[in-house]
mmCIF file of C-alpha atoms in Angstrom:
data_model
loop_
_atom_site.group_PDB
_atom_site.id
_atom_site.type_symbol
_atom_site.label_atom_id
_atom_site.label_comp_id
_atom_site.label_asym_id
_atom_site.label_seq_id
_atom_site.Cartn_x
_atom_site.Cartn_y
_atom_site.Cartn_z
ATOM 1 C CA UNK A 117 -10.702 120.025 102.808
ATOM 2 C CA UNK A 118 -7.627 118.715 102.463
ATOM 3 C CA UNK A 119 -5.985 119.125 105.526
ATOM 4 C CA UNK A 120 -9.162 117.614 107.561
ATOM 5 C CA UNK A 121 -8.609 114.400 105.294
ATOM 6 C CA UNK A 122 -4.843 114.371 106.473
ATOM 7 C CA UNK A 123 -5.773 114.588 109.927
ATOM 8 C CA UNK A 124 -4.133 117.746 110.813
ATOM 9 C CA UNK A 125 -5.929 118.961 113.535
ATOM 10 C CA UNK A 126 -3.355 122.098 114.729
ATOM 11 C CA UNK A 127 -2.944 119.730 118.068
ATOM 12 C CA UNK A 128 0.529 118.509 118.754
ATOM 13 C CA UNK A 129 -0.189 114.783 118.668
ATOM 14 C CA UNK A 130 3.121 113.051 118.073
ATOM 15 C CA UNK A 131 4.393 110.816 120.695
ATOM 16 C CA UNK A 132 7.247 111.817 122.928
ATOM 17 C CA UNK A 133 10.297 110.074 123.008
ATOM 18 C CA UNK A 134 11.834 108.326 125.654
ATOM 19 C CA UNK A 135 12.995 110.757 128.926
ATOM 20 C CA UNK A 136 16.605 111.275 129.383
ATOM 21 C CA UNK A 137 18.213 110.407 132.729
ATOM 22 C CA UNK A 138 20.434 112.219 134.171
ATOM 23 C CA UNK A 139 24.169 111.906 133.599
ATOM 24 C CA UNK A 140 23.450 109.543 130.560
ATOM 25 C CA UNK A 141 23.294 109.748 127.023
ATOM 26 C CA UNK A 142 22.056 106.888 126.201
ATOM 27 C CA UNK A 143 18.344 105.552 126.784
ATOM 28 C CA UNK A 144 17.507 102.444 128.866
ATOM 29 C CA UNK A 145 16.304 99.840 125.868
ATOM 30 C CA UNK A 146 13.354 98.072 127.890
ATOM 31 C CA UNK A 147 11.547 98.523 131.010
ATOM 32 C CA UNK A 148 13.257 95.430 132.689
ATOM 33 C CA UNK A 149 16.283 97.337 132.832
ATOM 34 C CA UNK A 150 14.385 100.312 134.909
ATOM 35 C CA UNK A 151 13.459 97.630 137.715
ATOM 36 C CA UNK A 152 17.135 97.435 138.806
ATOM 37 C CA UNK A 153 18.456 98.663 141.829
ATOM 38 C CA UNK A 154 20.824 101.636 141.828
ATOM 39 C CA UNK A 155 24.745 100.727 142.219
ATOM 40 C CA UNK A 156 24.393 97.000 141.786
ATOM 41 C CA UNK A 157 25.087 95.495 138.483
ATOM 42 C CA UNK A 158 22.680 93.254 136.661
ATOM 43 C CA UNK A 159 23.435 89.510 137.472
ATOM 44 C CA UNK A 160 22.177 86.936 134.864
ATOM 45 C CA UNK A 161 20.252 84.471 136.470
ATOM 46 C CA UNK A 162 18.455 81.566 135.214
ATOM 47 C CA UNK A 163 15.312 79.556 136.897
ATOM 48 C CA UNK A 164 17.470 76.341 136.819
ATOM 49 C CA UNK A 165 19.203 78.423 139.606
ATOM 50 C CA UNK A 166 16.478 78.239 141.694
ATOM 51 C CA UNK A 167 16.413 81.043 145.008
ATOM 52 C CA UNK A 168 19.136 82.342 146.569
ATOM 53 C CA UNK A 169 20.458 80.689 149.997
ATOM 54 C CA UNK A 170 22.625 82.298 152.496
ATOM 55 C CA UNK A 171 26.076 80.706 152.535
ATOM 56 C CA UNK A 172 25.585 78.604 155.994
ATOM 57 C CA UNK A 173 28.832 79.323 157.971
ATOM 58 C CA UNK A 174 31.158 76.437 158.903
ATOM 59 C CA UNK A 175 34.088 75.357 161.178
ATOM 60 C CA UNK A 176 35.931 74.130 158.623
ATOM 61 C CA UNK A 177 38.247 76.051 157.030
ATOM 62 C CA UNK A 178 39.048 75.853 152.979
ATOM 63 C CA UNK A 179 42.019 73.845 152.664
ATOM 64 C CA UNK A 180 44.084 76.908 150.419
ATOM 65 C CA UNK A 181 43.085 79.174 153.797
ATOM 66 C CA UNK A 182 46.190 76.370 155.853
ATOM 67 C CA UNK A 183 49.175 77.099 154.079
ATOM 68 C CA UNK A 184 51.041 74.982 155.659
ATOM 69 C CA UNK A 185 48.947 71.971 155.694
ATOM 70 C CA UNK A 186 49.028 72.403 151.838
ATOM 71 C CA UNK A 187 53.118 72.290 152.029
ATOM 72 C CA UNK A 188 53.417 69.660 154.404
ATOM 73 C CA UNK A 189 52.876 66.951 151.973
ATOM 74 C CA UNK A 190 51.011 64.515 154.346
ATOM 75 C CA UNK A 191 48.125 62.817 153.931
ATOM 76 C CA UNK A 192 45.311 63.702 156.358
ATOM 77 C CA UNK A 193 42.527 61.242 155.237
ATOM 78 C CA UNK A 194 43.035 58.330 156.895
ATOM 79 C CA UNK A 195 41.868 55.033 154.654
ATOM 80 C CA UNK A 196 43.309 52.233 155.953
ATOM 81 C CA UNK A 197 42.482 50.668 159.421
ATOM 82 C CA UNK A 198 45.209 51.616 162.470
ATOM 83 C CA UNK A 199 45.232 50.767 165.779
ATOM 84 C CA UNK A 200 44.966 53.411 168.882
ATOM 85 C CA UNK A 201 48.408 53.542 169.180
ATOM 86 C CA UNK A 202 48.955 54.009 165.718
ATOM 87 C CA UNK A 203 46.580 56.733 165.184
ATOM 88 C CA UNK A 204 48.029 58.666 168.214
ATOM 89 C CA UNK A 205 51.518 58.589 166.724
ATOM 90 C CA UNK A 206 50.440 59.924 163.579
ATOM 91 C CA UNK A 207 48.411 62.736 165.356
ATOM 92 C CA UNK A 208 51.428 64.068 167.127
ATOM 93 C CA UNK A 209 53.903 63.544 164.053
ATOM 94 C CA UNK A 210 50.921 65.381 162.042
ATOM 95 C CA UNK A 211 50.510 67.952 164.508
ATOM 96 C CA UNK A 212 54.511 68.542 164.664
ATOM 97 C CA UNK A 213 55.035 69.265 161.111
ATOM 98 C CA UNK A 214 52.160 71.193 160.690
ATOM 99 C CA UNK A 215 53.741 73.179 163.689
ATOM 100 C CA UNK A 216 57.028 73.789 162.061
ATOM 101 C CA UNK A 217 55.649 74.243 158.827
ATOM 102 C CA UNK A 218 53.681 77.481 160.367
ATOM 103 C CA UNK A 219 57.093 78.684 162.488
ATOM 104 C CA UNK A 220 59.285 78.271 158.626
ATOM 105 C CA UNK A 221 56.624 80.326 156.917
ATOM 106 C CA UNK A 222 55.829 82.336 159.611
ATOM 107 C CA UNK A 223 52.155 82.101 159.506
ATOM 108 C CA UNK A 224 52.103 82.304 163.003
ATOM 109 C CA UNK A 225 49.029 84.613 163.477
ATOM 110 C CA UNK A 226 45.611 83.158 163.110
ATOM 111 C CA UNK A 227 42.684 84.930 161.825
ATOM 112 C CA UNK A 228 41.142 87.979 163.147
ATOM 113 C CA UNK A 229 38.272 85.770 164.516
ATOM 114 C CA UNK A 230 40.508 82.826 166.187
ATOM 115 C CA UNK A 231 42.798 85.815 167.924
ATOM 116 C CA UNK A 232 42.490 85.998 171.599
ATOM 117 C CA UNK A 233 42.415 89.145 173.544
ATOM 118 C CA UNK A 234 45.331 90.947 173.679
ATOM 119 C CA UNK A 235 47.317 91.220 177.241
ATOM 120 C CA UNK A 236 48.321 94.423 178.139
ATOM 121 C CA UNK A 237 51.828 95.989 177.140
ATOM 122 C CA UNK A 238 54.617 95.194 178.238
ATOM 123 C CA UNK A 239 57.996 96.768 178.013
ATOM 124 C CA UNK A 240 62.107 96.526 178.764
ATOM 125 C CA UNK A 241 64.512 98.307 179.933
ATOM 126 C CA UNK A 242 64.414 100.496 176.428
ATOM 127 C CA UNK A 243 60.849 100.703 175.991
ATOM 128 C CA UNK A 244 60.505 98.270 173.057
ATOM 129 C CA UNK A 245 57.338 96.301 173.607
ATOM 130 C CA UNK A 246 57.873 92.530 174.211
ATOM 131 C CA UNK A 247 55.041 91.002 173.897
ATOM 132 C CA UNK A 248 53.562 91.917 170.974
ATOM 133 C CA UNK A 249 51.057 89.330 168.698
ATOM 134 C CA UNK A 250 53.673 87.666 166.602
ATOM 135 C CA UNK A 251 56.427 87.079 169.663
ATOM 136 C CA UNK A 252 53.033 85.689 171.826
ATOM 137 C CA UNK A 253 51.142 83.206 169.393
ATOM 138 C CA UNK A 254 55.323 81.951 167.779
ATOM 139 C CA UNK A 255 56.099 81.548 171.783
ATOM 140 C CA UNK A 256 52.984 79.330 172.186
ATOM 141 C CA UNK A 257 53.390 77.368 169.163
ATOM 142 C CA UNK A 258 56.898 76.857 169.922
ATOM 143 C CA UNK A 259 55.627 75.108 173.413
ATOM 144 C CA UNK A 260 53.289 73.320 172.158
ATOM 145 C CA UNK A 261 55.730 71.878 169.632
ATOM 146 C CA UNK A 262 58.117 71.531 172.744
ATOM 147 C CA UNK A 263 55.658 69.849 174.554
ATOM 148 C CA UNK A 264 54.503 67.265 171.459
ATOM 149 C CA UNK A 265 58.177 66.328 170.911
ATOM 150 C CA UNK A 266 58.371 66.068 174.286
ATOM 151 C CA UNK A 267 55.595 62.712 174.090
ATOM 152 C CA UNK A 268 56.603 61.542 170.788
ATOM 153 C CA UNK A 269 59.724 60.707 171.975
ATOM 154 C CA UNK A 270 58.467 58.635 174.673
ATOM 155 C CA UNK A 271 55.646 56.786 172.468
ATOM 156 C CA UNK A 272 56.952 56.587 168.736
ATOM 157 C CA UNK A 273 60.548 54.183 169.215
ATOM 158 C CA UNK A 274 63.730 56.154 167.067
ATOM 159 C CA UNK A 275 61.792 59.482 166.308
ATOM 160 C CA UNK A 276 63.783 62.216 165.707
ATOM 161 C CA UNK A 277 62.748 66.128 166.235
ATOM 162 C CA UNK A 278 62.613 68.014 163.238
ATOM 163 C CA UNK A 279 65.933 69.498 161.869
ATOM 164 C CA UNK A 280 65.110 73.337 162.945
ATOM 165 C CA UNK A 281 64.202 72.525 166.342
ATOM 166 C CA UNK A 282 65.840 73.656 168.732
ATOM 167 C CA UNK A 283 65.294 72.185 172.941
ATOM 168 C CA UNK A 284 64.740 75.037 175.288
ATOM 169 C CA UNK A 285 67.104 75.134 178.343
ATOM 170 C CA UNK A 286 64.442 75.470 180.542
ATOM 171 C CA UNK A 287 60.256 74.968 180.749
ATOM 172 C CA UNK A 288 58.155 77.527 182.416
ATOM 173 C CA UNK A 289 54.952 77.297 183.710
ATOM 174 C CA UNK A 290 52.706 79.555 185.798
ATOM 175 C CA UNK A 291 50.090 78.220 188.555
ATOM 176 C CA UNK A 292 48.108 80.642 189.893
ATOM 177 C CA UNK A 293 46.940 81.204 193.478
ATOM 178 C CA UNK A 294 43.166 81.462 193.994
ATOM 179 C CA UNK A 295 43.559 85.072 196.538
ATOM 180 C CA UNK A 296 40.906 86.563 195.291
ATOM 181 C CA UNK A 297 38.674 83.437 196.229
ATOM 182 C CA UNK A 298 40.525 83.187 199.560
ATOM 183 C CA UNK A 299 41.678 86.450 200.598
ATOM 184 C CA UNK A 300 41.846 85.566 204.187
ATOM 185 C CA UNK A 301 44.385 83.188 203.391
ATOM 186 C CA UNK A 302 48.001 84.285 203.535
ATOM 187 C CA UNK A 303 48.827 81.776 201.017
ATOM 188 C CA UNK A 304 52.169 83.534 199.936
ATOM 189 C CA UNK A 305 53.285 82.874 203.683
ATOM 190 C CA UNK A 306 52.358 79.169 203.713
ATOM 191 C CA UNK A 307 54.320 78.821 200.565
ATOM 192 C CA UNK A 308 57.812 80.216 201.723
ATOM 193 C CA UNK A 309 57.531 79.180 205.298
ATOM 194 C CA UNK A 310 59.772 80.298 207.798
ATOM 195 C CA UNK A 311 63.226 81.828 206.249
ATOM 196 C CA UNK A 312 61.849 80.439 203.164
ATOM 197 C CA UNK A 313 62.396 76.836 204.182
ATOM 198 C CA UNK A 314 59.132 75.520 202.698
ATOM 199 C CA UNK A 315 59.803 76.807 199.331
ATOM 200 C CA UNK A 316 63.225 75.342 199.185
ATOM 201 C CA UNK A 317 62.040 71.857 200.294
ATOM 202 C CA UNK A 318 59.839 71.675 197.432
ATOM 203 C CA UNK A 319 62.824 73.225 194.914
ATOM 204 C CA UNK A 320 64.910 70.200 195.933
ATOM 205 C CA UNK A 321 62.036 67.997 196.306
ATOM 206 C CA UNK A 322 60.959 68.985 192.717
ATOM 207 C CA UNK A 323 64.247 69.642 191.023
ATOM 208 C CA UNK A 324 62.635 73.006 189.636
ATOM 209 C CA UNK A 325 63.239 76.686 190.217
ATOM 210 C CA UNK A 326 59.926 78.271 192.071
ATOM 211 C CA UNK A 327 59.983 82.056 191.900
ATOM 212 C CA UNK A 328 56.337 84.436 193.347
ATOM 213 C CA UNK A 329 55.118 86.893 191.156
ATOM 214 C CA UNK A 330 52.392 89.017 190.591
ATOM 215 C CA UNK A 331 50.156 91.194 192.493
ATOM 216 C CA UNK A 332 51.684 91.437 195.893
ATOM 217 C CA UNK A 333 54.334 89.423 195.903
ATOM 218 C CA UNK A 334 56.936 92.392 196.381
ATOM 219 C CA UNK A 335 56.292 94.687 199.769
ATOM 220 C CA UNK A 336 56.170 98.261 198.380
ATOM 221 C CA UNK A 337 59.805 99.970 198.540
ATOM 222 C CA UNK A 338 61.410 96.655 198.170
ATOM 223 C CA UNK A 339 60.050 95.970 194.566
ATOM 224 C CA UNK A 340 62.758 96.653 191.775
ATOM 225 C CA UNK A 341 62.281 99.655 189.370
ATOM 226 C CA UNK A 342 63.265 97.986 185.705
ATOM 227 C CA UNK A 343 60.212 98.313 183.530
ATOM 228 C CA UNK A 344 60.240 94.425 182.899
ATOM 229 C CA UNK A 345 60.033 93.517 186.572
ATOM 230 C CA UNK A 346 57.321 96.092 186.981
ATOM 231 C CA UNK A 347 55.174 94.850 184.040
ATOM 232 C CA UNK A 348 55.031 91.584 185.879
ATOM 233 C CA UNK A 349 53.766 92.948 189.054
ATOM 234 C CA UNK A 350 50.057 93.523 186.771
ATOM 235 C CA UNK A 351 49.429 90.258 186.540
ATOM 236 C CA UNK A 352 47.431 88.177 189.058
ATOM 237 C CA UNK A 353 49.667 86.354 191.972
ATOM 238 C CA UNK A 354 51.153 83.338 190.506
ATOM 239 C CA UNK A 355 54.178 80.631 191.357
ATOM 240 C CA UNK A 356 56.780 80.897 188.533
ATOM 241 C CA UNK A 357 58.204 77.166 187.633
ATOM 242 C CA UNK A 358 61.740 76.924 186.092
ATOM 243 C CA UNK A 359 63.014 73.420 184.989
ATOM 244 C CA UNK A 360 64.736 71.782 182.087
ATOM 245 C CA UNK A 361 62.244 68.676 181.899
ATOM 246 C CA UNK A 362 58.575 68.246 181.943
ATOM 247 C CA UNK A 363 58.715 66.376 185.192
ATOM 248 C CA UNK A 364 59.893 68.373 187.145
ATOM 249 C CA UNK A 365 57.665 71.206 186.324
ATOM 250 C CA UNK A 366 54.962 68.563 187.028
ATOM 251 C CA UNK A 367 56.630 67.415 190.449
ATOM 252 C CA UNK A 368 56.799 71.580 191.405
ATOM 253 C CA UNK A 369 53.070 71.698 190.246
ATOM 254 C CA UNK A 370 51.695 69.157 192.081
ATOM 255 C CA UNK A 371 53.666 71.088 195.576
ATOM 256 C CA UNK A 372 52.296 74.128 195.121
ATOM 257 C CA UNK A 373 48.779 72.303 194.611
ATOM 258 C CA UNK A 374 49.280 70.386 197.660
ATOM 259 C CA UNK A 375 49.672 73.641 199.699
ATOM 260 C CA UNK A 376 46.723 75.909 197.959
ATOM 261 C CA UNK A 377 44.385 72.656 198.403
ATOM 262 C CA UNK A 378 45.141 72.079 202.266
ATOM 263 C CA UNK A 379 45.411 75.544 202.748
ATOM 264 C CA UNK A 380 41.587 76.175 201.317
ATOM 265 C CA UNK A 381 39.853 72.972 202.477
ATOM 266 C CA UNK A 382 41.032 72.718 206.019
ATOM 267 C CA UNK A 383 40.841 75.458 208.485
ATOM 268 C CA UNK A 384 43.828 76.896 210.049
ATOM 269 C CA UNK A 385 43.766 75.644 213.255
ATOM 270 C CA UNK A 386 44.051 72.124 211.827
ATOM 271 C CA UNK A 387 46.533 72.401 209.042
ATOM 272 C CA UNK A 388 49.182 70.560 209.750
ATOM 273 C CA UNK A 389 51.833 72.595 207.927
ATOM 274 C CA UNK A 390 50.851 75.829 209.338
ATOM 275 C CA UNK A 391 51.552 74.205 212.889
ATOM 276 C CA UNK A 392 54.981 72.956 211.705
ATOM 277 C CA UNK A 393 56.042 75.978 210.101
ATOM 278 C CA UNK A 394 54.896 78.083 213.021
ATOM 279 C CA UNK A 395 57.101 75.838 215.553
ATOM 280 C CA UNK A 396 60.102 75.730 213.453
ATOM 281 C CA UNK A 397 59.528 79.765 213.422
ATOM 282 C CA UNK A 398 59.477 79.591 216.466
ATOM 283 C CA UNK A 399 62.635 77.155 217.152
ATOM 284 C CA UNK A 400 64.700 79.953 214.396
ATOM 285 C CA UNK A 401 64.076 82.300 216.594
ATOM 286 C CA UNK A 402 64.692 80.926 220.426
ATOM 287 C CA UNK A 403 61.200 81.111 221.980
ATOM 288 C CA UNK A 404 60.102 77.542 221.059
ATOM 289 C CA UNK A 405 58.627 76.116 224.620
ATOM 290 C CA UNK A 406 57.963 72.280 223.715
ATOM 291 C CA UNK A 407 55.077 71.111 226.457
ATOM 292 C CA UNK A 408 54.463 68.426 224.643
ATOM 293 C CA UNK A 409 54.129 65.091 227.202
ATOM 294 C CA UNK A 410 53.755 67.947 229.839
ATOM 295 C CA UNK A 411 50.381 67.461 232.253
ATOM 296 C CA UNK A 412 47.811 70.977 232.588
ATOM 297 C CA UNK A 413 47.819 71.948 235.400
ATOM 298 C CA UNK A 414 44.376 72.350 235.424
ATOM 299 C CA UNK A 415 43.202 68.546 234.865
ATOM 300 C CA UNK A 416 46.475 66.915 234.409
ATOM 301 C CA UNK A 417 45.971 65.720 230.717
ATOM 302 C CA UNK A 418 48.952 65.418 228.659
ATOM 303 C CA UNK A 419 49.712 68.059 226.093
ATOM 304 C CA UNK A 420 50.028 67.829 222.365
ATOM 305 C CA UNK A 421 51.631 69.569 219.449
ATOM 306 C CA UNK A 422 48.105 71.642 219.184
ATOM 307 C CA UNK A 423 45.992 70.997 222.627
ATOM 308 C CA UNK A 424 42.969 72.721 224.290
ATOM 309 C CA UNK A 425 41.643 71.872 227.077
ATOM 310 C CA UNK A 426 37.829 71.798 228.721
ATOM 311 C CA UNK A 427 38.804 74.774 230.409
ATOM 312 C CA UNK A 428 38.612 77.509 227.395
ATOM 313 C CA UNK A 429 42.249 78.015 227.680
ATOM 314 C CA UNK A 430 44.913 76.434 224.768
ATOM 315 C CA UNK A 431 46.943 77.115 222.295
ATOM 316 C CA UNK A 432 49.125 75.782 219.560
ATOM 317 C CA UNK A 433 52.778 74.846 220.289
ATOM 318 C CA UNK A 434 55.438 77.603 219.257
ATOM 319 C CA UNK A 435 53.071 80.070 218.731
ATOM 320 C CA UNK A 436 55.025 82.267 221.548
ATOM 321 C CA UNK A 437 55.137 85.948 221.237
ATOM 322 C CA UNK A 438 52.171 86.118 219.550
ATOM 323 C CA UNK A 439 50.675 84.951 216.602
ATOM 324 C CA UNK A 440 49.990 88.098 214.152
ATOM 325 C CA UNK A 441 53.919 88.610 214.687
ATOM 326 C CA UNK A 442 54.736 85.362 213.927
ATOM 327 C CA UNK A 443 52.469 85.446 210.622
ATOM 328 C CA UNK A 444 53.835 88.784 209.770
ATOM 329 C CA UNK A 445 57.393 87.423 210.117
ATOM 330 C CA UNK A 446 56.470 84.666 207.447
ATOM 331 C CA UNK A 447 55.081 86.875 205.210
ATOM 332 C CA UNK A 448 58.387 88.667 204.978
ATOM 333 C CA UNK A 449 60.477 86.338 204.029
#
């Protein structure tokens, strides 16, 4: 029969085409195309290109990422041979106008990586915050640049600031004192002295303004109530150094260091500036009994500044009316 010859069978035996995906009209061409992952697009690859590495991260920075390296203008390869001196001079004039550079542009505020934690808030007298990210890291480049022109004056002969800069009237500088590693050390006491004599020997001494702030360095009622003042009292305990050179601040530093050292290392009974301050207390206030060069009447050895005898009894000179009043007076001052 005919139809037997054409291979008509009744059966449905023609092929299917391709399926349709969803949401497309048009069919996939080859199967190479089905192996690829949803939402990524097909990258042409080739085996020269060998596998894929994971970028290794580095330290160093691209050079388009410093902007103001890039407008600076300065070489910083190095090619020729300098000498120590040489090299340190260019550092700090390097350093300097990259410095300036950032302040003009005001690319002030590193990368979210390099940023430091931010301090709490504070606030003035009409609630605008003061120390927000940009006034903080433009404060610190500005001393740092202060501090650089500072030593390239002394070390490069004829150098002359850059034209925008501008000399600060006066350098601060906190140093902290260690109370919460000493707290039975009334270290704010040792550092005024009696009628706050010690802390203006070391003003004129140093030739620097030394202000305590911080955490308990106001009794309470006697604190002021500005916001700005108050925002201060947050931080830890801390000598505040005024000055309008370098050296001084260093001379004030080196004071206060003096005083925290001794105070820590030696015990109070043999601190020598404890004893003076606690006799010129004493001599302030009338009830200052000097026995030195005076025998005991108990084995007729001569008395001291500080004595004690083999007989349990002594005490230190000026200490009279008792010593928890006299440290309490010291502390109030």
């Amino acid at each position: 029969m005919s139809w037997r010859s054409q291979g008509i069978t009744g059966s449905n035996n023609i092929p299917l085409g391709k399926s349709r995906r969803f949401g497309g009209d048009e069919d996939i061409g080859d199967d190479e195309d089905r192996d690829l992952k949803r939402g990524r697009d097909p990258e042409p690859r080739t085996e020269a290109d060998g596998p894929r590495r994971r970028k290794k991260r580095n330290r160093w920075g691209d050079a388009s990422e410093n902007k103001a390296a890039g407008l600076m203008g300065l070489p910083t390869a190095i090619l020729s041979s300098m000498t120590s001196e040489q090299l340190e001079a260019y550092t700090l004039h390097l350093r300097i106008e990259e410095i300036s550079q950032k302040l003009r542009i005001d690319d002030v505020v590193p990368a979210d990586g390099d940023r430091s934690p931010s301090p709490p808030p504070q606030y003035d007298n009409h609630g605008r915050r003061i120390n927000t990210r940009e006034y903080r890291y433009r404060k610190r480049l500005e001393d740092e640049r202060h501090k650089l022109i500072e030593k390239a004056m002394k070390i490069i002969p004829n150098y002359h600031p850059p034209q925008d800069y501008r000399r600060p009237t006066k350098t601060q500088e906190k140093v902290y004192v260690p109370v919460n590693d000493y707290p039975e050390i009334n270290f704010i006491g040792l550092l005024i002295g009696p009628r706050g004599n010690t802390l203006k020997k070391m003003e004129n001494d140093s030739g620097a303004k030394i202000a305590i702030r911080g955490k308990g360095s106001v009794k309470e009622g006697k604190g002021r109530s500005d916001a700005a003042h108050s925002s201060n009292q947050e931080e830890d305990l801390h000598c505040l150094i005024m000055a309008d050179t370098e050296e001084k601040v260093n001379k004030a530093k080196q004071l206060i260091h003096n005083v925290i050292e001794t105070a820590a290392s030696i015990p109070e009974g043999q601190n020598e500036l404890k004893r003076n301050q606690l006799r010129e207390l004493a001599a302030l206030n009338g009830t200052l009994r000097d026995d030195e060069n005076q025998a005991c009447q108990n084995c007729d050895r001569q008395r001291g500044a500080s004595w004690r005898n083999d007989h349990g009894g002594g005490r230190t000179a000026g200490r009279i009316g008792g010593g928890d009043a006299v440290d309490r007076e010291m502390e109030q001052q």
